[in-house]
mmCIF file of C-alpha atoms and ligand atoms in Angstrom:
data_model
loop_
_atom_site.group_PDB
_atom_site.id
_atom_site.type_symbol
_atom_site.label_atom_id
_atom_site.label_comp_id
_atom_site.label_asym_id
_atom_site.label_seq_id
_atom_site.Cartn_x
_atom_site.Cartn_y
_atom_site.Cartn_z
ATOM 1 C CA MET R 1 0.064 0.173 0.164
ATOM 2 C CA ASN R 2 1.060 3.488 -0.253
ATOM 3 C CA ILE R 3 1.317 5.275 2.924
ATOM 4 C CA LEU R 4 1.953 8.955 3.663
ATOM 5 C CA ILE R 5 3.669 10.250 6.839
ATOM 6 C CA THR R 6 4.304 13.427 8.102
ATOM 7 C CA ALA R 7 6.752 14.294 10.745
ATOM 8 C CA GLY R 8 9.143 16.529 12.970
ATOM 9 C CA PRO R 9 8.197 19.909 13.578
ATOM 10 C CA THR R 10 7.206 22.960 11.038
ATOM 11 C CA ARG R 11 9.485 26.159 11.313
ATOM 12 C CA GLU R 12 8.007 29.550 10.874
ATOM 13 C CA PRO R 13 10.412 32.463 10.241
ATOM 14 C CA ILE R 14 10.344 35.703 12.340
ATOM 15 C CA ASP R 15 13.643 36.612 9.833
ATOM 16 C CA PRO R 16 16.733 35.237 8.596
ATOM 17 C CA VAL R 17 17.940 33.862 11.916
ATOM 18 C CA ARG R 18 15.268 33.434 13.814
ATOM 19 C CA TYR R 19 11.712 31.103 13.720
ATOM 20 C CA LEU R 20 8.801 30.012 15.708
ATOM 21 C CA SER R 21 8.520 25.896 16.410
ATOM 22 C CA ASN R 22 8.217 23.355 19.204
ATOM 23 C CA ARG R 23 9.610 20.295 20.671
ATOM 24 C CA SER R 24 9.051 17.759 18.118
ATOM 25 C CA SER R 25 11.935 15.771 17.507
ATOM 26 C CA GLY R 26 10.271 13.311 14.753
ATOM 27 C CA LYS R 27 11.064 10.008 16.387
ATOM 28 C CA MET R 28 7.173 8.921 16.112
ATOM 29 C CA GLY R 29 6.923 9.964 12.840
ATOM 30 C CA TYR R 30 10.181 8.567 11.566
ATOM 31 C CA ALA R 31 9.490 4.823 13.796
ATOM 32 C CA LEU R 32 6.135 4.385 12.136
ATOM 33 C CA ALA R 33 7.768 4.857 8.752
ATOM 34 C CA GLN R 34 10.068 2.407 9.183
ATOM 35 C CA ALA R 35 7.090 0.218 10.574
ATOM 36 C CA ALA R 36 5.488 0.563 7.413
ATOM 37 C CA LEU R 37 8.968 -0.059 5.270
ATOM 38 C CA ASN R 38 9.664 -3.347 7.638
ATOM 39 C CA HIS R 39 6.071 -4.259 5.802
ATOM 40 C CA ASN R 40 7.410 -3.733 2.659
ATOM 41 C CA HIS R 41 4.907 -0.650 1.765
ATOM 42 C CA HIS R 42 5.871 2.778 -0.087
ATOM 43 C CA VAL R 43 6.244 5.248 2.229
ATOM 44 C CA THR R 44 6.198 9.072 1.791
ATOM 45 C CA LEU R 45 7.782 10.766 4.497
ATOM 46 C CA ILE R 46 7.143 14.630 4.317
ATOM 47 C CA SER R 47 9.265 15.746 7.494
ATOM 48 C CA GLY R 48 9.666 19.305 9.021
ATOM 49 C CA PRO R 49 13.727 19.630 10.011
ATOM 50 C CA VAL R 50 14.868 16.882 12.663
ATOM 51 C CA SER R 51 18.386 15.294 13.131
ATOM 52 C CA LEU R 52 17.027 11.763 12.301
ATOM 53 C CA PRO R 53 18.418 9.532 9.424
ATOM 54 C CA ALA R 54 16.277 8.902 6.408
ATOM 55 C CA PRO R 55 14.855 5.878 6.579
ATOM 56 C CA SER R 56 16.315 3.961 4.115
ATOM 57 C CA GLY R 57 13.599 3.210 1.432
ATOM 58 C CA ALA R 58 11.210 6.175 2.138
ATOM 59 C CA HIS R 59 10.631 8.614 -0.254
ATOM 60 C CA LEU R 60 11.544 11.885 1.508
ATOM 61 C CA ILE R 61 10.394 15.020 1.109
ATOM 62 C CA PRO R 62 12.219 17.875 3.389
ATOM 63 C CA VAL R 63 9.980 21.058 4.463
ATOM 64 C CA GLU R 64 10.506 23.595 6.720
ATOM 65 C CA THR R 65 7.231 25.494 7.092
ATOM 66 C CA ALA R 66 3.175 24.783 7.405
ATOM 67 C CA LEU R 67 2.786 25.802 4.278
ATOM 68 C CA GLN R 68 5.524 24.033 2.451
ATOM 69 C CA MET R 69 4.242 20.836 4.335
ATOM 70 C CA PHE R 70 0.441 21.770 3.059
ATOM 71 C CA ASP R 71 1.727 21.873 -0.141
ATOM 72 C CA ALA R 72 3.919 18.510 -0.148
ATOM 73 C CA VAL R 73 0.909 16.846 1.317
ATOM 74 C CA ARG R 74 -1.668 18.401 -1.328
ATOM 75 C CA THR R 75 0.117 17.157 -4.064
ATOM 76 C CA THR R 76 1.213 13.545 -2.493
ATOM 77 C CA ILE R 77 -1.908 12.535 -0.675
ATOM 78 C CA SER R 78 -4.484 11.557 -3.973
ATOM 79 C CA HIS R 79 -2.385 8.187 -4.269
ATOM 80 C CA CYS R 80 -2.072 6.917 -1.227
ATOM 81 C CA ASP R 81 -4.260 4.085 1.065
ATOM 82 C CA ILE R 82 -3.316 5.436 3.992
ATOM 83 C CA ALA R 83 -2.417 9.009 5.730
ATOM 84 C CA ILE R 84 -0.975 9.271 9.372
ATOM 85 C CA PHE R 85 -0.359 12.653 10.072
ATOM 86 C CA ALA R 86 2.196 12.592 13.429
ATOM 87 C CA ALA R 87 4.125 16.295 12.425
ATOM 88 C CA ALA R 88 3.678 19.078 15.350
ATOM 89 C CA VAL R 89 2.682 21.967 12.741
ATOM 90 C CA ALA R 90 3.259 25.132 14.244
ATOM 91 C CA ASP R 91 -0.341 26.970 14.760
ATOM 92 C CA TYR R 92 0.578 29.644 13.841
ATOM 93 C CA ARG R 93 2.945 31.928 12.039
ATOM 94 C CA PRO R 94 4.352 35.801 11.740
ATOM 95 C CA VAL R 95 2.192 37.098 9.372
ATOM 96 C CA THR R 96 5.426 38.916 8.083
ATOM 97 C CA SER R 97 8.909 37.460 7.981
ATOM 98 C CA SER R 98 11.362 40.430 7.939
ATOM 99 C CA SER R 99 14.272 39.708 5.008
ATOM 100 C CA GLN R 100 16.910 41.627 7.340
ATOM 101 C CA LYS R 101 17.993 39.937 10.895
ATOM 102 C CA LEU R 102 15.701 42.212 13.191
ATOM 103 C CA LYS R 103 17.827 44.682 15.486
ATOM 104 C CA LYS R 104 17.562 44.912 19.222
ATOM 105 C CA HIS R 105 15.798 48.145 20.843
ATOM 106 C CA PRO R 106 15.034 48.821 24.302
ATOM 107 C CA SER R 107 10.891 48.749 24.268
ATOM 108 C CA SER R 108 9.348 45.605 23.717
ATOM 109 C CA LEU R 109 8.601 43.736 20.185
ATOM 110 C CA SER R 110 5.142 42.407 19.230
ATOM 111 C CA LEU R 111 4.837 39.512 16.855
ATOM 112 C CA HIS R 112 1.546 39.704 14.891
ATOM 113 C CA LEU R 113 0.499 35.966 13.754
ATOM 114 C CA GLU R 114 -1.818 34.306 11.812
ATOM 115 C CA PRO R 115 -3.086 31.095 11.839
ATOM 116 C CA THR R 116 -1.444 28.320 9.521
ATOM 117 C CA GLU R 117 -3.174 26.013 7.489
ATOM 118 C CA ASP R 118 -4.857 23.000 9.060
ATOM 119 C CA ILE R 119 -3.512 20.349 7.171
ATOM 120 C CA LEU R 120 -4.527 17.020 8.651
ATOM 121 C CA GLY R 121 -8.392 19.008 8.504
ATOM 122 C CA SER R 122 -7.865 19.606 5.041
ATOM 123 C CA ALA R 123 -7.150 15.722 4.147
ATOM 124 C CA ARG R 124 -11.013 15.295 3.807
ATOM 125 C CA SER R 125 -12.467 18.915 3.100
ATOM 126 C CA LEU R 126 -9.687 20.451 0.793
ATOM 127 C CA PHE R 127 -7.540 17.325 -0.539
ATOM 128 C CA ASN R 128 -10.603 14.848 -1.087
ATOM 129 C CA PHE R 129 -8.702 12.287 0.619
ATOM 130 C CA SER R 130 -10.618 9.024 0.775
ATOM 131 C CA GLY R 131 -8.053 6.689 2.487
ATOM 132 C CA TYR R 132 -7.487 5.517 6.108
ATOM 133 C CA LEU R 133 -6.796 9.035 7.708
ATOM 134 C CA VAL R 134 -4.941 9.133 11.227
ATOM 135 C CA GLY R 135 -3.977 12.103 13.111
ATOM 136 C CA PHE R 136 -2.773 12.695 16.847
ATOM 137 C CA ALA R 137 -3.483 14.546 19.263
ATOM 138 C CA ALA R 138 -0.939 16.203 21.680
ATOM 139 C CA GLU R 139 -2.968 17.152 25.037
ATOM 140 C CA THR R 140 -2.058 18.536 28.517
ATOM 141 C CA GLU R 141 -5.782 18.174 29.786
ATOM 142 C CA ASN R 142 -8.437 16.540 28.634
ATOM 143 C CA LEU R 143 -6.874 13.910 26.868
ATOM 144 C CA ILE R 144 -9.840 12.145 25.378
ATOM 145 C CA ALA R 145 -12.292 14.557 25.325
ATOM 146 C CA HIS R 146 -9.883 16.727 22.920
ATOM 147 C CA ALA R 147 -9.323 13.779 20.841
ATOM 148 C CA GLN R 148 -12.485 12.562 20.266
ATOM 149 C CA SER R 149 -13.307 16.367 19.481
ATOM 150 C CA LYS R 150 -10.159 16.154 17.113
ATOM 151 C CA LEU R 151 -11.417 12.750 15.623
ATOM 152 C CA THR R 152 -15.129 14.186 14.895
ATOM 153 C CA ARG R 153 -14.005 17.811 13.552
ATOM 154 C CA LYS R 154 -11.083 16.341 11.363
ATOM 155 C CA LYS R 155 -13.021 13.455 9.799
ATOM 156 C CA CYS R 156 -10.294 10.905 11.320
ATOM 157 C CA ASP R 157 -10.830 7.291 11.194
ATOM 158 C CA LEU R 158 -8.168 7.193 14.123
ATOM 159 C CA ILE R 159 -6.725 10.041 16.830
ATOM 160 C CA ILE R 160 -3.780 8.357 18.796
ATOM 161 C CA ALA R 161 -3.882 10.960 21.921
ATOM 162 C CA ASN R 162 -0.746 11.808 23.549
ATOM 163 C CA ASP R 163 -0.275 13.345 27.082
ATOM 164 C CA VAL R 164 2.138 15.451 27.063
ATOM 165 C CA SER R 165 2.149 16.968 30.139
ATOM 166 C CA GLN R 166 3.614 13.725 31.818
ATOM 167 C CA PRO R 167 7.307 13.722 31.684
ATOM 168 C CA GLY R 168 9.411 10.933 29.879
ATOM 169 C CA ILE R 169 6.556 10.199 27.043
ATOM 170 C CA GLY R 170 6.203 12.208 24.290
ATOM 171 C CA PHE R 171 7.972 15.162 22.680
ATOM 172 C CA ASP R 172 11.329 15.149 22.534
ATOM 173 C CA SER R 173 11.333 11.339 24.482
ATOM 174 C CA THR R 174 12.638 8.045 23.342
ATOM 175 C CA GLU R 175 9.421 6.554 24.823
ATOM 176 C CA ASN R 176 5.895 7.151 24.173
ATOM 177 C CA ALA R 177 2.194 6.369 25.834
ATOM 178 C CA VAL R 178 -0.989 6.424 23.750
ATOM 179 C CA THR R 179 -4.748 5.896 23.710
ATOM 180 C CA LEU R 180 -6.189 5.229 20.557
ATOM 181 C CA CYS R 181 -9.728 6.805 19.960
ATOM 182 C CA PHE R 182 -11.954 5.071 17.423
ATOM 183 C CA PRO R 183 -15.008 6.737 15.862
ATOM 184 C CA ASN R 184 -17.094 4.174 17.041
ATOM 185 C CA GLY R 185 -16.526 5.385 20.619
ATOM 186 C CA GLU R 186 -13.981 2.693 20.936
ATOM 187 C CA ILE R 187 -10.788 3.922 23.319
ATOM 188 C CA HIS R 188 -8.047 1.293 23.082
ATOM 189 C CA PRO R 189 -4.953 2.672 25.522
ATOM 190 C CA LEU R 190 -1.155 1.633 25.022
ATOM 191 C CA PRO R 191 1.317 1.532 27.785
ATOM 192 C CA LYS R 192 4.681 3.578 27.661
ATOM 193 C CA GLN R 193 7.460 1.818 25.519
ATOM 194 C CA SER R 194 9.412 2.755 22.946
ATOM 195 C CA LYS R 195 8.727 4.584 20.406
ATOM 196 C CA GLN R 196 9.744 1.805 17.543
ATOM 197 C CA THR R 197 8.037 -0.797 19.775
ATOM 198 C CA LEU R 198 4.734 1.276 19.682
ATOM 199 C CA ALA R 199 5.120 2.362 16.147
ATOM 200 C CA ALA R 200 4.946 -1.470 15.292
ATOM 201 C CA VAL R 201 1.984 -1.759 17.212
ATOM 202 C CA LEU R 202 0.295 1.447 15.693
ATOM 203 C CA PHE R 203 1.130 -0.100 12.713
ATOM 204 C CA ASP R 204 -0.607 -3.289 13.252
ATOM 205 C CA THR R 205 -3.544 -1.294 14.133
ATOM 206 C CA ILE R 206 -4.105 0.644 11.232
ATOM 207 C CA LEU R 207 -3.350 -2.136 8.874
ATOM 208 C CA ALA R 208 -5.953 -4.153 10.030
ATOM 209 C CA ARG R 209 -8.529 -1.259 10.042
ATOM 210 C CA ALA R 210 -7.494 0.021 6.691
ATOM 211 C CA THR R 211 -8.664 -1.326 3.425
ATOM 212 C CA PRO R 212 -6.580 -0.337 0.100
ATOM 213 C CA LEU R 213 -8.498 1.848 -2.030
ATOM 214 C CA PRO R 214 -9.722 0.730 -5.503
ATOM 215 C CA PRO R 215 -6.980 0.614 -8.404
ATOM 216 C CA THR R 216 -7.620 4.203 -10.398
ATOM 217 C CA PRO R 217 -8.979 3.493 -14.027
ATOM 218 C CA HIS R 218 -7.015 3.891 -16.810
ATOM 219 C CA ALA R 219 -8.121 6.740 -19.427
HETATM 220 N N1 CTP A 301 -2.032 19.121 12.301
HETATM 221 C C1 CTP A 301 -2.145 19.255 11.025
HETATM 222 N N2 CTP A 301 -1.990 20.855 10.846
HETATM 223 C C2 CTP A 301 -1.833 21.775 11.610
HETATM 224 C C3 CTP A 301 -1.798 21.386 13.162
HETATM 225 C C4 CTP A 301 -2.057 19.995 13.315
HETATM 226 O O1 CTP A 301 -2.341 18.711 10.004
HETATM 227 N N3 CTP A 301 -1.859 22.814 11.072
HETATM 228 C C5 CTP A 301 -2.260 17.613 12.984
HETATM 229 C C6 CTP A 301 -1.217 16.995 13.532
HETATM 230 O O2 CTP A 301 -0.197 16.830 12.690
HETATM 231 C C7 CTP A 301 -1.968 15.992 14.325
HETATM 232 C C8 CTP A 301 -3.381 16.832 14.668
HETATM 233 O O3 CTP A 301 -3.451 17.788 13.518
HETATM 234 O O4 CTP A 301 -1.751 14.721 13.770
HETATM 235 C C9 CTP A 301 -3.386 17.516 15.460
HETATM 236 O O5 CTP A 301 -2.509 18.325 15.918
HETATM 237 P P1 CTP A 301 -3.069 19.256 17.537
HETATM 238 O O6 CTP A 301 -1.459 19.784 17.273
HETATM 239 O O7 CTP A 301 -2.618 18.369 18.508
HETATM 240 O O8 CTP A 301 -4.247 20.197 17.711
HETATM 241 P P2 CTP A 301 -4.631 21.302 16.868
HETATM 242 O O9 CTP A 301 -5.339 20.774 15.304
HETATM 243 O O10 CTP A 301 -3.533 21.653 16.038
HETATM 244 O O11 CTP A 301 -5.641 21.644 17.948
HETATM 245 P P3 CTP A 301 -5.276 22.580 18.986
HETATM 246 O O12 CTP A 301 -3.783 23.165 18.949
HETATM 247 O O13 CTP A 301 -6.420 23.186 19.305
HETATM 248 O O14 CTP A 301 -5.185 21.468 20.484
#
């Protein structure tokens, strides 16, 4: 099957040397890509800047900003059977990015931010994606309620909910513990384990529920 995975953070430039970003390491997305490759699937990995080697055999599309990730997903998602959105996309970007390095002044500085594209939220509505759609929900409170709300709003088949307030799991950690939320209300917690082991379990779960897209008829 063709699998699309987004991974890592995005960087939203403020000026040529500064940006807004987050603590995502990309480890969960890259581990999922490796799990899919281990099953001999074709993997397109759209990744923000990370310090991880590209999994051998993946088609890596490196991006920096949320807009670049949005464009890369838009042009690749239509031929995919499964799309897994593991990237920690910045929700806001500076409205303007200075072409010169901003100089320090004694007064305070305000950044005017605008929302970035909701890439996962666009999968069904803008990209007409009809395959198996998986999102992550990184939350610090009301984990299940927020995850279920994302599941419905973004028309996902599965949300992998992550309590990022707990030390030692999630962002920038080697381990993770997640709760799977399905549209039928099913909730399935998975205990703390290495991201590699967890990725194998997650990928098996996704594969068991996803069905390949019918072949596109030739013109
Ligand atoms: N996501 C995305 N594009 C964005 C923001 C998020 O594709 N601009 C995806 C993430 O990859 C993840 C899911 O949406 O799979 C949820 O991300 P999260 O940051 O938890 O949720 P948000 O939609 O940003 O909502 P909120 O910040 O209100 O929790």
